[in-house]
């Protein structure tokens, strides 16, 4: 394009050619702000980046040399669409660690877990089809859903994950409208961005509902092995017995996100459709990177590296929780995740976190504004904070700066309206004991907020 | 000539600036110039001194690049540069200063009241809100004083919306403005300097395709806003819009090129603001207007550069 003469007229002409589905994909204000969050002077709590600095460079070098020596021609060649048999054996091992028994034939290697979301949308969605997702949902799934022109219905969560009572009401309402969701998208463990984990009882109910209504559940589980406390819960896949659940897994959080290797576990008729979609999308996921995974599992202890990561992230999570307690005003609340990479915070309704981000960027700190996790304008006063991407000192300093700008806005609002500041958090905590429905602390309910 | 293209920076409009800059670089390359692209950061002055360009093309938008800061440094280092001098940049960037200047010059602009955060915190300005609301009437617009794009601009439909709109606007600046809401058509007039003095280019109308407000997103997104140039207006309204743009240019002391935004409520025109360094991306209004005037982008860039070179540093 560089040497061609382009003009707004010509661009406008392309405007008429773009597919309608590209309409929902635009959020340039957010993209522009996010571009600023990536500046080196900014402490970014906005990423979802795992820590890759602790992966030993010498291991990387040694394993890649081994791939080069042992599998050169194959690693440089196209591979099978469902992935190398050897990688699928590694996946079986990881799935066993998650408590799910699968065979290599139940699996398909994908280009990151993200591709599973795309392939499931591709296989199941016609324009206007309903998808049920959590509220808030994974911001990275939003462009996927919108690009397939899905009608996304979001179901609130509380401390025990997706509210199954609300799900039932939602399904009933949809049925009354003559509509039926194609699938329910959920991240049961340490949800991104909510930080909450679905209780065992709700997992059972969800799987039951899926079978009852004959709806697929897309279980996205990138963080299951990143548990820092509490007992692991069974996957929906294992509870369902392999009938309605499509499971998305990834090596991104336990080995490397740069490999872009993930997988789907699903009933075979579904796998076949996903396979067709993958042929169209990219033929196969990088064999070079798949060979790296195989070499890694053969010659290194993946569980040992995982426990190193867990220790690092646990400390970072604790640092962030302590900093939030210290620096955020009592008007704010947040989730206390038992694992994963994210904390979800809620501020008073009168603070808009998209605008607050502009203020925060002047203090060189960034977070993800809550609206990114909703498709219906909700989430305006919420934010996602990541604790895996930067070190403990930066987490503390970043939260301090966020606390400063939030406190400033709370005080300004008080000045404008005469509203009194909230009581200190300690006093409130003793006044409202935790309820059974809030097993993880003071946060949730992630209640409904009117779209504005 | 050795031309430094200044772009990027750390303002919220950084990505737009990078696009403007890239497009200017392409044009300069076609014009046969030697280009030094500078992403403006902490090493800016060092690079300027080291590179010693003959002239700098300022393709920065927003805080730092459009508010006179970079221009002041260029004056200091002695590098000629495109578009307005620091004082005009400063006047354009601060909407409150600009609107006062417009009002003083008798140029119609929607009524407004401006306050600093300190006025609310230290002087009890909150007590004056009912009076403002009464004078400007609802809905009213709440704007940060210095934010180049439409970021942070809020509508208050009732008195209950005002506090949160203020909190939002103060996210972008320590000074905000209440402005009377003017329903109407969004017009923009680009002004381009030349040997015979500044000329107003054909009027552009921005027609939002879906949103109820011509917002930050729509401004840069293909397909979200339709631009019509020349705008379909009665000849006398077109003429009046161009006259107002030139009057605004003079009142604010612009040079090189600038863009003046207006609203047309029926045939009544009001000036909203002026942009000292408007976008030059492939979806921006100024290149579109220039082309409608028979000035292709390369010729536009060449002319702006010539003006900069001809103007000796102050």
XYZ file of C-alpha atoms in Angstrom:
766
model
C 0.000 0.000 0.000
C 2.882 2.306 0.862
C 3.530 3.540 -2.632
C -0.047 3.593 -3.793
C -2.150 6.643 -3.594
C -4.900 6.033 -1.083
C -7.603 8.448 -0.232
C -10.547 8.566 2.082
C -12.753 8.102 -0.952
C -11.116 4.810 -1.754
C -11.241 3.664 1.851
C -14.921 4.521 1.947
C -15.338 2.328 -1.087
C -13.856 -0.627 0.797
C -16.227 0.285 3.630
C -19.100 -0.918 1.491
C -17.335 -4.231 0.837
C -16.603 -5.309 4.400
C -18.865 -8.057 5.717
C -21.557 -7.094 8.173
C -19.943 -9.356 10.770
C -16.916 -7.048 10.953
C -19.172 -4.346 12.371
C -19.319 -5.775 15.846
C -15.571 -6.251 15.950
C -14.583 -2.638 16.287
C -13.590 -0.997 19.494
C -10.996 1.428 18.359
C -11.103 3.679 21.428
C -10.278 0.699 23.572
C -7.665 -0.512 21.122
C -6.066 2.910 21.068
C -5.982 3.125 24.838
C -4.637 -0.394 25.053
C -1.853 0.624 22.679
C -0.810 3.200 25.254
C -0.934 0.608 28.051
C 1.854 -1.248 26.261
C 4.267 1.710 26.595
C 7.375 0.760 28.603
C 6.752 3.359 31.304
C 3.320 1.890 32.114
C 2.847 -0.780 34.782
C 0.353 -2.934 32.981
C -2.057 -4.967 35.068
C -4.105 -5.144 31.868
C -2.442 -8.093 30.202
C -3.219 -11.766 30.573
C 0.405 -12.665 30.143
C 1.874 -15.642 31.920
C 5.396 -15.211 33.224
C 7.885 -16.545 30.700
C 11.003 -15.124 32.322
C 11.440 -18.162 34.547
C 11.533 -20.699 31.734
C 15.192 -21.746 31.564
C 16.736 -20.439 28.336
C 19.173 -23.353 28.276
C 16.237 -25.786 28.323
C 14.661 -23.948 25.452
C 17.902 -24.106 23.471
C 18.560 -27.753 24.300
C 15.044 -28.879 23.425
C 14.943 -26.958 20.182
C 18.307 -28.463 19.160
C 16.935 -31.878 19.932
C 13.895 -31.173 17.738
C 16.223 -30.004 14.980
C 18.370 -33.117 15.195
C 15.659 -35.725 15.774
C 12.725 -34.471 13.731
C 14.045 -31.848 11.353
C 12.191 -32.825 8.185
C 8.892 -33.560 9.946
C 9.088 -30.470 12.128
C 9.537 -28.310 9.040
C 6.688 -30.038 7.214
C 2.887 -29.703 7.390
C 1.367 -31.982 9.992
C -1.918 -33.775 10.507
C -4.894 -31.480 11.163
C -5.736 -33.059 14.523
C -2.137 -32.858 15.657
C 0.743 -35.228 16.281
C -0.122 -38.431 18.070
C 2.785 -37.807 20.476
C 1.461 -34.401 21.484
C -1.954 -35.889 22.075
C -0.307 -38.364 24.443
C 1.165 -35.417 26.365
C -2.306 -33.892 26.472
C -3.744 -37.124 27.871
C -1.198 -36.762 30.692
C -2.181 -33.152 31.386
C -5.865 -34.026 31.275
C -5.249 -36.827 33.779
C -3.699 -34.227 36.081
C -6.945 -32.263 35.702
C -8.784 -35.422 36.725
C -10.193 -36.164 33.284
C -9.602 -39.500 31.562
C -9.414 -39.084 27.791
C -7.888 -41.023 24.924
C -5.841 -39.568 22.104
C -8.772 -40.128 19.734
C -10.904 -37.761 21.823
C -8.428 -34.955 21.205
C -7.489 -32.455 18.580
C -4.468 -30.174 18.746
C -5.288 -26.525 18.082
C -3.493 -23.224 17.714
C -3.939 -22.159 21.327
C -7.081 -22.617 23.360
C -8.402 -19.541 21.583
C -8.786 -21.515 18.385
C -11.143 -23.933 20.088
C -13.534 -21.044 20.760
C -13.300 -19.999 17.137
C -13.756 -23.534 15.814
C -16.748 -24.173 18.052
C -18.353 -20.924 16.862
C -17.549 -21.876 13.282
C -19.082 -25.325 13.681
C -22.205 -24.347 15.604
C -23.241 -20.789 14.858
C -25.418 -19.360 12.161
C -25.893 -15.585 12.312
C -28.274 -14.688 15.126
C -27.822 -17.965 17.023
C -27.795 -17.672 20.786
C -24.699 -18.311 22.885
C -24.913 -18.255 26.668
C -21.850 -16.898 28.447
C -20.982 -15.771 31.933
C -21.299 -12.144 32.954
C -18.563 -10.976 32.800
C -17.025 -13.247 30.173
C -13.537 -13.697 28.737
C -12.867 -10.479 26.766
C -10.957 -12.459 24.131
C -14.033 -14.546 23.345
C -16.100 -11.450 22.577
C -14.627 -10.753 19.121
C -15.078 -14.449 18.319
C -18.761 -14.402 19.205
C -19.419 -11.129 17.424
C -17.560 -12.154 14.286
C -19.946 -15.092 13.957
C -22.830 -12.686 14.640
C -23.917 -14.587 17.715
C -26.581 -13.216 20.010
C -24.756 -13.543 23.321
C -26.850 -13.794 26.467
C -24.806 -13.313 29.611
C -25.702 -14.981 32.892
C -24.570 -13.448 36.162
C -22.131 -15.118 38.491
C -21.648 -15.035 42.211
C -18.887 -16.479 44.359
C -19.822 -19.997 43.205
C -19.670 -19.229 39.495
C -22.490 -19.028 36.972
C -25.879 -18.665 38.678
C -27.703 -21.802 37.628
C -31.069 -20.396 38.725
C -30.525 -17.465 36.371
C -29.410 -19.877 33.652
C -32.670 -21.821 34.024
C -34.768 -18.651 33.848
C -32.787 -17.539 30.835
C -33.284 -20.830 29.025
C -37.006 -20.734 29.833
C -37.290 -17.205 28.550
C -35.449 -18.104 25.358
C -37.671 -21.136 24.882
C -40.738 -18.935 25.248
C -39.259 -16.810 22.460
C -38.794 -19.930 20.383
C -35.032 -19.791 20.636
C -32.498 -22.255 21.913
C -28.821 -21.571 22.589
C -26.326 -23.561 20.563
C -23.837 -23.673 23.389
C -23.014 -22.395 26.859
C -19.538 -20.935 27.215
C -17.956 -21.165 30.642
C -14.591 -20.957 32.346
C -15.330 -22.972 35.491
C -11.934 -22.554 37.160
C -10.670 -19.109 38.277
C -12.770 -17.508 35.633
C -11.294 -14.881 33.344
C -12.059 -12.133 34.229
C -14.229 -12.838 37.296
C -11.663 -14.819 39.275
C -14.369 -17.118 40.663
C -14.668 -20.899 40.529
C -17.835 -22.826 39.821
C -18.878 -24.986 42.768
C -19.159 -28.759 42.413
C -22.920 -28.648 42.848
C -23.302 -26.107 40.072
C -21.016 -28.114 37.798
C -23.296 -31.097 38.246
C -26.365 -28.981 37.609
C -24.885 -27.366 34.536
C -24.026 -30.707 32.983
C -27.518 -31.967 33.826
C -29.146 -28.931 32.210
C -27.000 -29.318 29.111
C -28.157 -32.915 28.694
C -31.763 -32.017 29.483
C -31.832 -29.232 26.921
C -29.430 -30.917 24.505
C -27.098 -27.943 24.458
C -23.348 -28.126 24.124
C -21.177 -26.736 26.907
C -17.870 -25.205 25.888
C -15.680 -25.682 28.945
C -12.664 -23.409 28.667
C -10.068 -24.469 31.200
C -6.773 -22.683 30.669
C -6.038 -22.163 34.373
C -7.224 -25.375 36.067
C -3.716 -26.440 37.058
C -2.900 -22.995 38.437
C -4.605 -23.591 41.769
C -2.979 -21.903 44.766
C -5.324 -23.136 47.492
C -8.330 -25.362 48.013
C -9.203 -28.698 46.437
C -9.401 -29.220 42.656
C -12.901 -29.803 41.319
C -13.812 -32.247 38.558
C -14.018 -30.936 35.008
C -17.416 -30.635 33.343
C -16.039 -33.008 30.724
C -15.611 -35.798 33.243
C -18.923 -35.068 34.986
C -20.734 -35.189 31.669
C -19.061 -38.372 30.527
C -18.257 -36.991 27.097
C -21.714 -36.307 25.682
C -22.307 -32.586 25.522
C -19.066 -31.005 26.691
C -16.412 -29.608 24.391
C -13.306 -28.994 26.449
C -10.672 -26.390 25.562
C -7.212 -26.779 27.043
C -3.863 -25.116 26.438
C -0.143 -25.339 27.048
C -0.045 -21.544 27.259
C -0.278 -21.306 31.030
C 1.684 -24.406 31.991
C 4.497 -24.251 29.428
C 4.481 -21.357 26.956
C 1.910 -19.062 25.396
C 4.297 -18.378 22.523
C 3.996 -21.954 21.292
C 0.329 -21.357 20.493
C -0.548 -24.975 21.183
C -3.851 -25.886 22.746
C -6.412 -28.613 22.315
C -10.023 -29.616 22.186
C -11.501 -32.723 23.774
C -14.956 -33.491 22.453
C -17.371 -36.188 21.342
C -16.140 -37.577 18.036
C -18.915 -36.260 15.777
C -18.130 -32.783 17.075
C -14.383 -33.317 16.671
C -14.981 -34.153 13.019
C -16.716 -30.829 12.462
C -14.002 -28.957 14.362
C -11.444 -30.725 12.211
C -13.146 -29.493 9.024
C -13.140 -25.985 10.431
C -9.477 -26.229 11.300
C -8.620 -27.346 7.795
C -10.155 -24.120 6.594
C -8.548 -22.004 9.289
C -4.910 -23.126 9.251
C -4.587 -26.764 8.082
C -2.588 -27.683 11.163
C -0.937 -26.151 14.201
C 2.802 -25.636 13.930
C 4.492 -29.081 13.874
C 7.741 -27.424 14.958
C 6.078 -26.244 18.141
C 4.329 -29.560 18.624
C 7.677 -31.334 18.469
C 8.936 -28.905 21.072
C 6.081 -29.905 23.384
C 6.854 -33.586 22.825
C 10.551 -33.039 23.560
C 9.690 -31.029 26.653
C 7.427 -33.722 28.061
C 9.962 -36.432 27.237
C 13.029 -34.754 28.689
C 11.875 -32.315 31.346
C 9.603 -32.483 34.350
C 6.568 -30.420 33.370
C 5.029 -30.848 36.816
C 8.095 -29.343 38.486
C 7.973 -26.280 36.229
C 4.260 -25.978 36.894
C 4.833 -25.939 40.633
C 7.478 -23.226 40.158
C 4.895 -21.169 38.287
C 2.257 -21.839 40.911
C 4.555 -20.593 43.658
C 5.341 -17.418 41.724
C 1.711 -16.664 40.916
C 0.505 -17.450 44.427
C 2.908 -14.847 45.817
C 1.818 -12.332 43.197
C -1.846 -12.949 43.914
C -1.246 -12.477 47.642
C 0.702 -9.293 46.945
C -2.142 -7.934 44.859
C -4.809 -8.836 47.410
C -2.807 -7.190 50.195
C -2.248 -4.094 48.068
C -5.947 -3.853 47.194
C -6.788 -4.033 50.881
C -4.267 -1.342 51.637
C -4.842 1.092 48.781
C -8.408 0.834 47.493
C -11.080 2.881 49.238
C -13.832 1.004 51.088
C -16.280 1.752 48.241
C -14.447 -0.848 46.111
C -14.809 -4.624 46.246
C -13.051 -7.461 44.455
C -12.871 -11.216 44.060
C -10.387 -13.414 45.881
C -9.431 -16.090 43.338
C -8.133 -19.482 44.471
C -6.056 -19.697 41.308
C -5.674 -18.377 37.789
C -4.347 -15.003 36.769
C -7.066 -12.424 37.449
C -8.881 -10.419 40.066
C -12.121 -8.640 39.202
C -12.836 -5.407 41.030
C -15.960 -3.331 41.247
C -16.062 0.395 41.947
C -19.062 2.570 42.763
C -21.548 3.017 39.892
C -20.581 6.636 39.329
C -17.042 5.703 38.294
C -16.649 4.636 34.689
C -13.564 2.470 34.407
C -13.079 3.255 30.692
C -12.642 6.917 31.611
C -10.719 6.017 34.746
C -8.196 4.211 32.530
C -7.330 7.524 30.883
C -6.640 8.993 34.326
C -4.723 5.884 35.390
C -2.547 6.062 32.284
C -1.386 9.509 33.369
C -0.115 7.736 36.502
C 1.420 5.109 34.212
C -0.711 2.201 35.288
C -3.239 0.171 33.291
C -6.071 -2.325 33.799
C -8.816 -3.725 31.583
C -12.054 -1.714 31.817
C -15.034 -3.924 32.638
C -17.037 -3.215 29.494
C -14.600 -5.394 27.550
C -16.113 -8.416 29.299
C -19.735 -7.719 28.408
C -21.553 -7.469 25.113
C -24.450 -5.447 26.453
C -22.844 -2.307 27.873
C -22.657 -3.617 31.425
C -19.471 -3.607 33.444
C -18.911 0.145 33.260
C -17.719 0.329 36.866
C -15.723 -2.879 36.904
C -12.144 -3.744 36.024
C -9.898 -6.733 35.481
C -6.529 -6.849 37.196
C -3.856 -9.331 36.196
C -1.267 -10.509 38.696
C 0.831 -12.890 36.594
C 2.449 -10.548 34.099
C 4.560 -8.311 36.355
C 6.627 -8.746 39.516
C 5.503 -8.191 43.090
C 6.969 -4.702 43.474
C 5.249 -3.532 40.333
C 1.959 -5.113 41.373
C 2.065 -3.247 44.647
C 3.039 0.036 43.026
C 0.451 -0.417 40.258
C -2.343 -1.058 42.737
C -1.188 1.920 44.808
C -1.557 4.166 41.774
C -4.970 2.742 40.916
C -6.002 3.261 44.531
C -4.880 6.864 44.295
C -7.002 7.684 41.224
C -10.023 5.776 42.510
C -9.851 7.546 45.881
C -9.547 10.848 44.069
C -12.751 10.165 42.093
C -14.628 8.934 45.168
C -13.669 12.147 46.971
C -14.649 14.306 44.003
C -18.027 12.619 43.786
C -18.481 13.213 47.501
C -17.691 16.882 47.013
C -20.195 17.130 44.168
C -23.054 15.308 45.838
C -22.370 15.554 49.538
C -22.173 11.745 49.678
C -20.245 10.570 52.710
C -17.326 8.212 52.243
C -18.005 4.577 53.077
C -17.047 3.182 56.462
C -13.604 1.625 56.653
C -13.532 -1.885 55.273
C -12.766 -3.630 58.577
C -15.889 -2.232 60.205
C -18.043 -3.339 57.271
C -16.564 -6.807 57.126
C -17.592 -7.513 60.691
C -21.040 -6.046 60.059
C -21.797 -8.319 57.101
C -20.536 -11.850 57.602
C -19.900 -14.018 54.595
C -22.899 -15.893 53.346
C -22.974 -19.484 52.247
C -23.328 -18.306 48.699
C -20.120 -16.330 48.913
C -17.602 -18.964 49.799
C -14.705 -16.927 48.503
C -15.124 -13.756 50.413
C -16.332 -10.276 50.134
C -16.626 -9.894 46.476
C -19.410 -10.952 44.397
C -22.320 -10.928 43.652
C -21.334 -9.672 40.228
C -24.623 -7.930 40.145
C -26.465 -6.491 37.237
C -25.804 -2.909 36.336
C -28.031 -0.957 34.024
C -26.448 -0.358 30.663
C -25.705 3.292 30.160
C 15.645 17.888 2.429
C 16.090 15.967 5.619
C 12.643 15.857 7.198
C 11.950 14.565 10.699
C 8.440 13.139 11.002
C 7.350 13.440 14.619
C 4.736 10.848 15.552
C 3.509 8.517 18.273
C 4.220 9.975 21.687
C 2.345 8.836 24.744
C -0.999 10.591 24.349
C -4.203 8.598 24.052
C -4.176 9.433 20.364
C -0.846 7.712 19.830
C -2.156 5.080 17.383
C -3.887 7.710 15.265
C -0.693 9.744 15.275
C 1.302 6.726 14.129
C -1.097 6.357 11.215
C -0.914 10.049 10.348
C 2.880 9.899 10.563
C 3.188 6.810 8.392
C 1.064 8.401 5.707
C 3.095 11.605 5.792
C 6.311 9.575 5.535
C 5.016 7.835 2.433
C 4.178 11.166 0.847
C 7.558 12.666 1.762
C 9.328 9.647 0.283
C 7.426 10.110 -2.966
C 8.450 13.760 -2.894
C 12.083 12.659 -2.719
C 12.909 13.769 0.810
C 15.242 12.121 3.246
C 13.079 10.974 6.182
C 13.869 10.517 9.856
C 10.917 9.039 11.724
C 10.906 9.971 15.394
C 8.552 8.310 17.852
C 8.490 11.102 20.385
C 9.700 9.952 23.801
C 12.262 10.728 26.493
C 15.074 10.808 23.886
C 13.286 13.371 21.719
C 15.633 16.328 22.233
C 18.721 14.122 21.940
C 17.515 12.723 18.655
C 16.611 16.125 17.328
C 20.056 17.474 18.170
C 21.790 14.394 16.780
C 19.779 14.218 13.556
C 19.700 17.956 12.845
C 16.818 17.768 10.378
C 16.172 20.679 8.023
C 12.545 20.698 9.049
C 10.163 18.702 11.233
C 6.723 17.542 10.147
C 4.627 17.352 13.314
C 2.171 14.471 13.019
C 1.427 14.260 16.736
C -2.054 14.463 18.188
C -3.219 15.160 21.712
C -1.309 15.981 24.856
C 2.383 16.777 24.377
C 2.336 16.976 20.604
C -0.611 19.213 19.889
C -0.557 21.425 22.959
C 2.589 23.419 22.201
C 5.035 21.344 24.246
C 6.857 19.819 21.301
C 6.612 23.076 19.333
C 8.306 24.984 22.152
C 11.170 22.477 22.112
C 11.472 22.770 18.339
C 11.722 26.547 18.670
C 14.402 26.114 21.290
C 16.480 23.675 19.261
C 15.933 25.830 16.186
C 14.304 23.317 13.869
C 11.589 24.738 11.598
C 8.356 22.773 11.874
C 4.935 22.456 10.308
C 1.620 23.894 11.443
C 0.934 26.190 14.377
C 3.304 27.841 16.818
C 3.172 27.075 20.553
C 0.728 29.846 21.438
C -1.851 28.779 18.841
C -1.383 25.114 19.779
C -1.995 25.973 23.392
C -5.114 27.988 22.552
C -6.546 25.239 20.343
C -5.764 22.402 22.742
C -7.506 24.023 25.689
C -11.135 24.166 24.601
C -11.918 26.697 27.317
C -9.196 29.111 26.227
C -10.277 28.615 22.627
C -13.917 29.298 23.351
C -13.104 32.438 25.308
C -11.021 33.653 22.368
C -13.872 32.868 19.971
C -16.409 34.654 22.116
C -14.127 37.682 22.466
C -13.760 37.768 18.676
C -17.527 37.676 18.210
C -17.503 34.186 16.686
C -20.616 32.213 17.666
C -19.867 29.254 19.934
C -22.276 27.381 22.228
C -22.575 28.873 25.728
C -20.284 27.323 28.270
C -18.936 27.415 31.805
C -15.597 25.979 32.788
C -14.263 24.820 36.125
C -11.090 23.350 37.477
C -11.132 20.396 39.823
C -9.865 22.800 42.487
C -12.961 24.952 42.032
C -15.065 22.027 43.183
C -12.668 20.870 45.874
C -11.665 24.215 47.345
C -14.241 26.795 46.298
C -17.510 24.915 46.555
C -18.263 25.181 42.835
C -20.752 22.357 43.287
C -23.094 24.981 44.743
C -23.134 26.723 41.365
C -24.261 23.636 39.463
C -28.004 24.354 39.635
C -27.426 27.833 38.187
C -25.384 26.400 35.322
C -27.964 23.729 34.663
C -30.644 26.376 34.535
C -28.726 28.608 32.146
C -27.565 25.921 29.746
C -30.587 23.660 30.040
C -30.621 19.875 29.577
C -29.264 17.918 27.930
C -25.895 19.520 28.423
C -22.466 18.419 27.351
C -19.606 17.900 29.796
C -16.150 17.986 28.249
C -12.588 17.783 29.492
C -10.851 21.042 28.501
C -7.887 19.406 26.833
C -8.612 16.145 25.129
C -8.031 16.098 21.422
C -10.473 13.408 20.458
C -14.014 12.959 21.702
C -12.805 10.845 24.632
C -14.387 11.839 27.915
C -17.210 13.848 26.381
C -20.424 13.048 28.246
C -24.041 14.003 27.909
C -25.993 14.829 31.023
C -29.682 14.407 30.346
C -30.770 15.321 33.846
C -29.213 16.883 36.942
C -28.681 13.374 38.308
C -26.255 12.620 35.452
C -24.047 15.610 36.179
C -21.827 14.344 39.028
C -20.767 11.146 37.262
C -20.299 13.028 33.980
C -17.995 15.413 35.831
C -16.064 12.576 37.446
C -15.593 11.042 33.981
C -14.503 14.303 32.360
C -12.030 14.969 35.162
C -10.409 11.630 34.252
C -8.932 13.388 31.220
C -8.054 16.805 32.559
C -8.079 18.920 35.682
C -10.340 21.416 33.939
C -13.768 20.672 32.483
C -16.428 22.600 30.677
C -20.201 22.531 30.585
C -21.459 23.375 27.156
C -24.930 23.959 25.810
C -25.967 20.999 23.691
C -26.515 21.942 20.077
C -28.356 19.341 18.038
C -27.318 19.550 14.440
C -25.044 18.502 11.644
C -21.333 17.997 12.238
C -19.243 20.072 9.888
C -15.512 20.482 9.578
C -13.614 23.063 7.596
C -9.934 22.588 6.923
C -7.894 25.752 6.551
C -4.667 25.653 4.582
C -2.162 28.470 4.471
C -0.566 29.546 1.213
C 1.316 32.332 -0.527
C -1.907 34.348 -0.784
C -2.845 33.747 2.824
C -5.016 31.071 4.395
C -7.821 29.498 2.374
C -10.791 27.534 3.639
C -11.170 24.186 1.891
C -14.543 22.634 0.951
C -16.766 21.816 3.924
C -16.881 18.209 5.131
C -19.936 16.776 6.829
C -19.562 13.794 9.137
C -22.684 11.681 9.232
C -22.698 8.984 11.903
C -24.088 5.747 10.551
C -25.249 4.169 13.792
C -24.334 5.908 17.054
C -26.375 8.776 18.401
C -23.200 10.710 18.985
C -20.296 11.361 16.687
C -17.902 9.662 19.025
C -14.256 8.890 19.247
C -14.745 5.447 17.791
C -16.775 6.571 14.827
C -14.287 9.281 14.009
C -11.564 6.823 13.090
C -13.472 3.744 12.093
C -14.271 3.029 8.496
C -17.938 2.463 7.969
C -19.006 4.026 11.261
C -19.175 7.549 9.931
C -19.855 8.650 6.411
C -17.990 11.741 5.240
C -19.485 13.907 2.569
C -17.321 16.509 0.865
C -18.310 19.008 -0.233
C -21.162 18.937 2.281
C -24.628 19.375 0.849
C -25.411 22.842 2.165
C -26.999 25.980 0.753
C -24.215 28.075 -0.855
C -24.567 30.847 1.695
C -24.188 28.389 4.585
C -21.075 26.919 2.988
C -19.651 30.391 2.585
C -20.520 31.299 6.150
C -18.901 28.099 7.478
C -15.721 28.919 5.575
C -15.751 32.521 6.824
C -16.186 31.338 10.402
C -13.339 28.866 9.970
C -11.040 31.618 8.722
C -12.156 33.933 11.541
C -11.426 31.140 14.032
C -8.023 30.550 12.441
C -7.201 34.245 12.895
C -8.634 34.487 16.413
C -6.517 31.546 17.580
C -3.455 32.525 15.558
C -3.072 29.282 13.622
C -0.539 28.695 10.882
C 0.235 26.027 8.284
C -3.025 24.105 8.440
C -5.755 23.408 10.954
C -9.269 22.060 11.150
C -12.246 23.928 12.551
C -15.262 21.939 13.761
C -18.701 23.471 13.551
C -22.299 22.562 14.164
C -25.122 23.520 11.876
C -28.496 23.837 13.563
C -30.618 24.588 10.549
C -28.723 27.419 8.908
C -27.301 28.619 12.226
C -23.603 27.865 12.559
C -21.551 27.680 15.724
C -17.876 26.882 16.128
C -17.121 24.062 18.548
C -13.345 23.905 18.469
C -10.227 24.077 16.354
C -7.589 21.369 15.975
C -4.048 22.614 15.566
C -2.843 19.254 14.271
C -5.788 17.406 12.804
C -5.501 13.780 11.764
C -3.887 12.984 8.433
C -4.799 9.306 8.266
C -6.475 7.720 5.286
C -9.864 8.241 6.931
C -9.202 11.793 8.175
C -11.171 14.817 7.099
C -8.387 17.229 6.166
C -6.879 15.085 3.371
C -10.407 14.479 2.121
C -11.168 18.207 1.999
C -7.815 18.954 0.349
C -8.514 16.407 -2.331
C -11.955 17.894 -2.929
C -10.179 21.211 -3.427
C -7.966 19.618 -6.070
C -4.952 19.268 -3.778
C -3.787 15.637 -3.658
C -2.230 14.463 -0.403
C 1.359 14.703 -1.665
C 0.787 18.276 -2.816
C -0.809 19.048 0.541
C 2.232 17.698 2.396
C 4.616 19.552 0.066
C 2.794 22.834 0.613
C 2.695 22.451 4.395
C 6.414 21.665 4.368
C 7.232 24.692 2.188
C 5.360 26.946 4.567
C 7.352 25.575 7.486
C 10.664 26.124 5.763
C 9.707 29.637 4.694
C 8.870 30.517 8.278
C 12.032 31.295 10.213
C 12.056 30.163 13.852
C 10.914 32.918 16.181
